[in-house]
Short mmCIF file of C-alpha atoms and ligand atoms in Angstrom, two decimals:
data_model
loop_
_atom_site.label_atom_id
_atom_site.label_comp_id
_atom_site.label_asym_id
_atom_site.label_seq_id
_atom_site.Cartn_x
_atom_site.Cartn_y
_atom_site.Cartn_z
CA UNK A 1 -2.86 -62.63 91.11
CA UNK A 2 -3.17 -60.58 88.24
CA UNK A 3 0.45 -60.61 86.67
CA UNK A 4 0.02 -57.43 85.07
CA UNK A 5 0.49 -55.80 88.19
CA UNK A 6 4.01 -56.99 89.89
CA UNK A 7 6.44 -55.08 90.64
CA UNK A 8 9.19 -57.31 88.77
CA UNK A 9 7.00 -57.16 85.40
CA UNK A 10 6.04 -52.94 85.81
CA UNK A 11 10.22 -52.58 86.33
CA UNK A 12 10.70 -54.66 82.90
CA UNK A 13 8.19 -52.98 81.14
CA UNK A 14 9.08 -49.27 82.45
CA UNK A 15 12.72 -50.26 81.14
CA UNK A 16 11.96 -52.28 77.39
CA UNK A 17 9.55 -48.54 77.22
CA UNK A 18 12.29 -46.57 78.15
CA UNK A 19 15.10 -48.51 75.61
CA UNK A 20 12.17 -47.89 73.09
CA UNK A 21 11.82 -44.54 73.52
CA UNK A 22 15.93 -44.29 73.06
CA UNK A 23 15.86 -46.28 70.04
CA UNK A 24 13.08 -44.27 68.51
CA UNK A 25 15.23 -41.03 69.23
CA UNK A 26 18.04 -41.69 68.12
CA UNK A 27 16.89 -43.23 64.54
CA UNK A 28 13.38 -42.52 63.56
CA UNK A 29 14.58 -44.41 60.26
CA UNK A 30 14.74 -43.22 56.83
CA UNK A 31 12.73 -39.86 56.29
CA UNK A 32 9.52 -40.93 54.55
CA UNK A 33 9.71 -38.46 51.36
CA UNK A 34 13.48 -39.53 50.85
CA UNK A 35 13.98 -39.20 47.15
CA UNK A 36 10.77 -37.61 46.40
CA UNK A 37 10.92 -35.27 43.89
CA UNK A 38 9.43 -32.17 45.95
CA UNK A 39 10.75 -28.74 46.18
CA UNK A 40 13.80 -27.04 44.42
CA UNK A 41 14.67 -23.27 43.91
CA UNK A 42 12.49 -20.07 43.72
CA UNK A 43 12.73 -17.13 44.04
CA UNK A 44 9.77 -14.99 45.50
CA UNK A 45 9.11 -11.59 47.86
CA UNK A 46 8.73 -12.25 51.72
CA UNK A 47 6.50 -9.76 53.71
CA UNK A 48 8.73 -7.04 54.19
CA UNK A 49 9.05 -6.75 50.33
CA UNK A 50 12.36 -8.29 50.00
CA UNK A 51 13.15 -11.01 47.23
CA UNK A 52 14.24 -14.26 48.93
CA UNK A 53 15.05 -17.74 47.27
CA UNK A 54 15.51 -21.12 48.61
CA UNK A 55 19.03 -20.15 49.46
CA UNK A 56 18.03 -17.42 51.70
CA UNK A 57 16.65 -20.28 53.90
CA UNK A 58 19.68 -22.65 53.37
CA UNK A 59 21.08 -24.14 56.46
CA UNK A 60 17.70 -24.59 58.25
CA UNK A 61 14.66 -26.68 58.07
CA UNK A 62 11.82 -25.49 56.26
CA UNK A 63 8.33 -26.01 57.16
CA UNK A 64 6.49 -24.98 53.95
CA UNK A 65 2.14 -24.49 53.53
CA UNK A 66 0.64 -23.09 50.68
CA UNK A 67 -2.30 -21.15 50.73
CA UNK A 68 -4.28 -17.70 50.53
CA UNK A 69 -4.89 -15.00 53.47
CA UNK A 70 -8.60 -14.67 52.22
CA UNK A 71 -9.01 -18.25 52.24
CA UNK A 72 -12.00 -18.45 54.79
CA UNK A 73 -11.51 -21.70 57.14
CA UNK A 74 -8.97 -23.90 55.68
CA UNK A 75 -5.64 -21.76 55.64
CA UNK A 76 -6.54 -20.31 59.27
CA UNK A 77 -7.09 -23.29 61.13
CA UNK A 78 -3.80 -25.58 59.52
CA UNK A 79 -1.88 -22.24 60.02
CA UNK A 80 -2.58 -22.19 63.79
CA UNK A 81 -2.02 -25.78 64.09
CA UNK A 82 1.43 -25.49 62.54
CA UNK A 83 2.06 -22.37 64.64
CA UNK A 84 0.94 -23.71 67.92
CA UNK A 85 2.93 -27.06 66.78
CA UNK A 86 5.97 -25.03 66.53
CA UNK A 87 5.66 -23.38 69.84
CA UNK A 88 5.35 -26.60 71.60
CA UNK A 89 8.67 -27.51 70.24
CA UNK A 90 9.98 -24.62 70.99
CA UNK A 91 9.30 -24.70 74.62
CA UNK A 92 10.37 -28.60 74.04
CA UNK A 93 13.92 -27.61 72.98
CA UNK A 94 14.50 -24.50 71.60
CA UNK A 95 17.65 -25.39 70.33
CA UNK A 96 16.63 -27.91 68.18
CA UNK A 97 13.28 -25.61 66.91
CA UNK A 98 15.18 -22.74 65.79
CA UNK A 99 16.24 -24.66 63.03
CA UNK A 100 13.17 -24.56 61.80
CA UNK A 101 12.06 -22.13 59.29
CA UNK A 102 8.12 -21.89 58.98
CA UNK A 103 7.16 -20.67 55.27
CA UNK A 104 4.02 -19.38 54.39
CA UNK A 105 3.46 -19.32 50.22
CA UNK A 106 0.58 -17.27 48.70
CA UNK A 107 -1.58 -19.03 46.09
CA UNK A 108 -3.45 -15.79 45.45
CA UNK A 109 -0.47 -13.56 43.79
CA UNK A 110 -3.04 -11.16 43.24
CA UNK A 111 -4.28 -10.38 46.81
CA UNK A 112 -1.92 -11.27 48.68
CA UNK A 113 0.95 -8.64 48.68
CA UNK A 114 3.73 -8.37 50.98
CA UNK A 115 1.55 -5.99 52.70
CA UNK A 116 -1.20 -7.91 53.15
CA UNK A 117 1.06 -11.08 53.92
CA UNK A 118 2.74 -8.99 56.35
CA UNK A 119 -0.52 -8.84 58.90
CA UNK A 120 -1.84 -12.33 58.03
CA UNK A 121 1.48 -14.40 58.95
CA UNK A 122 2.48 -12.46 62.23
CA UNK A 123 -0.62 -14.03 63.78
CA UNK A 124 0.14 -17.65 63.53
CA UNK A 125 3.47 -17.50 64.22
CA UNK A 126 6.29 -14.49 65.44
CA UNK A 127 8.83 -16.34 62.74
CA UNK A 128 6.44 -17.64 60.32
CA UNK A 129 7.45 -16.22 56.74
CA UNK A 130 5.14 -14.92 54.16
CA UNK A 131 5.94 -15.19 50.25
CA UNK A 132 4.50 -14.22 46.84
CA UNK A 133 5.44 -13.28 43.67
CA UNK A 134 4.09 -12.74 40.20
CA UNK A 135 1.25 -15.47 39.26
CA UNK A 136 4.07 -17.41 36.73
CA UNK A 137 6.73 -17.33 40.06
CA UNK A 138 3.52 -19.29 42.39
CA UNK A 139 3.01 -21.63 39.49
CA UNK A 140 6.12 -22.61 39.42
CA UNK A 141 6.74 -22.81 42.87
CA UNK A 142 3.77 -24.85 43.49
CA UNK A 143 4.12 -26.90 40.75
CA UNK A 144 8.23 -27.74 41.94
CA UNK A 145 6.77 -28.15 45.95
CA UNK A 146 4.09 -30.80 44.50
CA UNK A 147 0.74 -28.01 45.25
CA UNK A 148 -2.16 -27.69 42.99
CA UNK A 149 -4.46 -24.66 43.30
CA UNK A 150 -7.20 -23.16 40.95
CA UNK A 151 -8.52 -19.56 41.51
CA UNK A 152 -12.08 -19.96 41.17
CA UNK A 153 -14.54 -17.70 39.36
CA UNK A 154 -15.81 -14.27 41.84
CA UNK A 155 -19.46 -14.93 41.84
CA UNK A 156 -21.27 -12.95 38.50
CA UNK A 157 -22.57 -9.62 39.64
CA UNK A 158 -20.94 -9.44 42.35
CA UNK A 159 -17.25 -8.32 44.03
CA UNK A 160 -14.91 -9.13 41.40
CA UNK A 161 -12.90 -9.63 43.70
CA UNK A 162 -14.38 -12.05 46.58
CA UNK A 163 -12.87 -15.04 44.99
CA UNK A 164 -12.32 -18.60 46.58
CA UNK A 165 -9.01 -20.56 45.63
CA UNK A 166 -9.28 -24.15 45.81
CA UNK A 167 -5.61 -25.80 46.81
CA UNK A 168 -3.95 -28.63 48.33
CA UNK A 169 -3.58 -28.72 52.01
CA UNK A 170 -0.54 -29.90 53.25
CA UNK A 171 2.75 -29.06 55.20
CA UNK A 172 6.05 -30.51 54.19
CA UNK A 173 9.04 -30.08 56.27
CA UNK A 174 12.43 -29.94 54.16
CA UNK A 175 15.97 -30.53 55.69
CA UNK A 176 18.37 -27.59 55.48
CA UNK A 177 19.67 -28.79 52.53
CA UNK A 178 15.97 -28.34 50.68
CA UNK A 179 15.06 -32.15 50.51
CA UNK A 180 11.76 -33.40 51.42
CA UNK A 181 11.78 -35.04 54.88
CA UNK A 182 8.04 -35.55 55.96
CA UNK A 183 4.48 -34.60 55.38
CA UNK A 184 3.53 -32.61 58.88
CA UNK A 185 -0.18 -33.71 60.11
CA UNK A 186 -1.36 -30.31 60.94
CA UNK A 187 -4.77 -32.17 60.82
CA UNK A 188 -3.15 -33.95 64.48
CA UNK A 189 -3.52 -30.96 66.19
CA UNK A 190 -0.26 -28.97 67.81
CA UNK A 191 0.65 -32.29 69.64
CA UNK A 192 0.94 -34.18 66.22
CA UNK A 193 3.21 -30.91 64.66
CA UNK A 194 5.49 -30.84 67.53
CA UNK A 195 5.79 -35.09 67.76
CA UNK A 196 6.93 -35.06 64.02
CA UNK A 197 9.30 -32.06 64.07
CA UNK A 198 10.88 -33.65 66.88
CA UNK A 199 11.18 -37.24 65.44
CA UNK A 200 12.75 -35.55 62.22
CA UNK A 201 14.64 -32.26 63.29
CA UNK A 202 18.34 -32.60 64.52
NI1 NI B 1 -6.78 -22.13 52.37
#
C-alpha cells in the first residue's frame, strides 16, 4: 500500500503544514532590504496639486513605483499588477491593507502634471497616489529611492514631444516609519503582490 495515502500520515502532514503556515505568519524573518540605504525625505506635488513629503505618509506603509503616464507598456501593466495586488489584500484583510499607502512617482516632470497624474493613477488603483515635482525634486527623489531613469531623445522631425523614458522597474514597499522592507514582484502577477504585502504588513 502506497504510504502516501493513510489516513495517519495525511493527519501528520495536514498538521506539520498547518504549524508551518503559523510559523511563517507570525515571523516571516528579517525584512530583506533591512539596512538598505533606500528612500528618505522629499518633498513633491500629489495629483490634486498639493505639496506632500514623506511625512505626509508617516504612520503607514508605502508601496512606492516610479514611472511615466506616457510610458507605453511597462508602467501600465506593473501598475495594474500592483493595483489588482492591493485589492486582493484588501478583500484578504482590510484592516491590515489600509495601512498601505500605494505611491505613484513621475519620472517625466515635464508631462506629467498633477493634472495629468490625476486621470492616469485613479485607474489602477481608487487610493493609489500620484507625485511630481520640478525635474531637480524627481532626481533627487529617485536618486534617494535607488531609481535610475533617462529621458530619451523625441525622434528628429518629429513631435518634440513623443518622448520615451527609459527607468528602472521596481516596487518597494517601506514600513511606516520610511525604511525599506521588500522589493514587491509585480512581475508575479496580483497573487505574488498580495502574498508579499501580507508576509510583510502588520
Ligand atoms: Ni514605464
Amino acid at each position: 500500500m502506497n504510504e502516501s495515502v493513510r489516513p495517519g500520515r495525511v493527519a501528520r502532514l495536514a498538521l506539520l503544514l498547518a504549524f508551518a503556515l503559523a510559523a511563517c505568519r507570525a515571523d516571516p524573518g528579517p525584512p530583506p532590504l533591512e539596512g538598505a540605504t533606500l528612500g528618505g525625505a522629499f518633498t513633491l506635488t500629489d495629483q490634486n496639486g498639493r505639496r506632500v513629503t514623506d511625512r505626509s505618509f508617516a504612520g503607514k506603509y508605502r508601496l512606492v513605483y516610479f514611472g511615466y503616464a506616457s510610458c507605453p507598456d511597462v508602467c501600465p501593466v506593473d501598475l495594474q499588477m500592483i493595483g489588482a495586488g492591493l485589492r486582493r489584500f484588501e478583500a484578504d484583510d482590510a484592516a491590515r491593507a489600509a495601512r498601505v499607502q500605494p505611491i505613484f512617482i513621475s519620472v517625466d516632470p515635464a508631462r506629467d502634471t498633477p493634472a495629468a497624474l490625476r486621470t492616469y493613477v485613479a485607474q489602477f488603483h481608487p487610493r493609489l497616489v500620484g507625485l511630481t515635482g520640478s525635474p531637480e525634486e524627481i532626481a533627487r527623489v529617485a536618486r534617494a529611492y535607488g531609481i535610475s531613469y533617462r529621458i530619451e531623445e523625441p525622434v528628429e522631425g518629429g513631435d518634440p514631444n513623443a518622448y520615451l523614458v527609459d527607468h528602472v522597474r521596481m516596487a518597494v514597499l517601506y514600513d511606516p516609519d520610511g525604511k525599506p522592507v521588500a522589493i514587491i514582484p509585480h512581475d508575479q502577477g496580483p497573487q505574488g503582490v498580495a502574498e508579499e504585502l501580507e508576509r510583510w504588513v502588520r
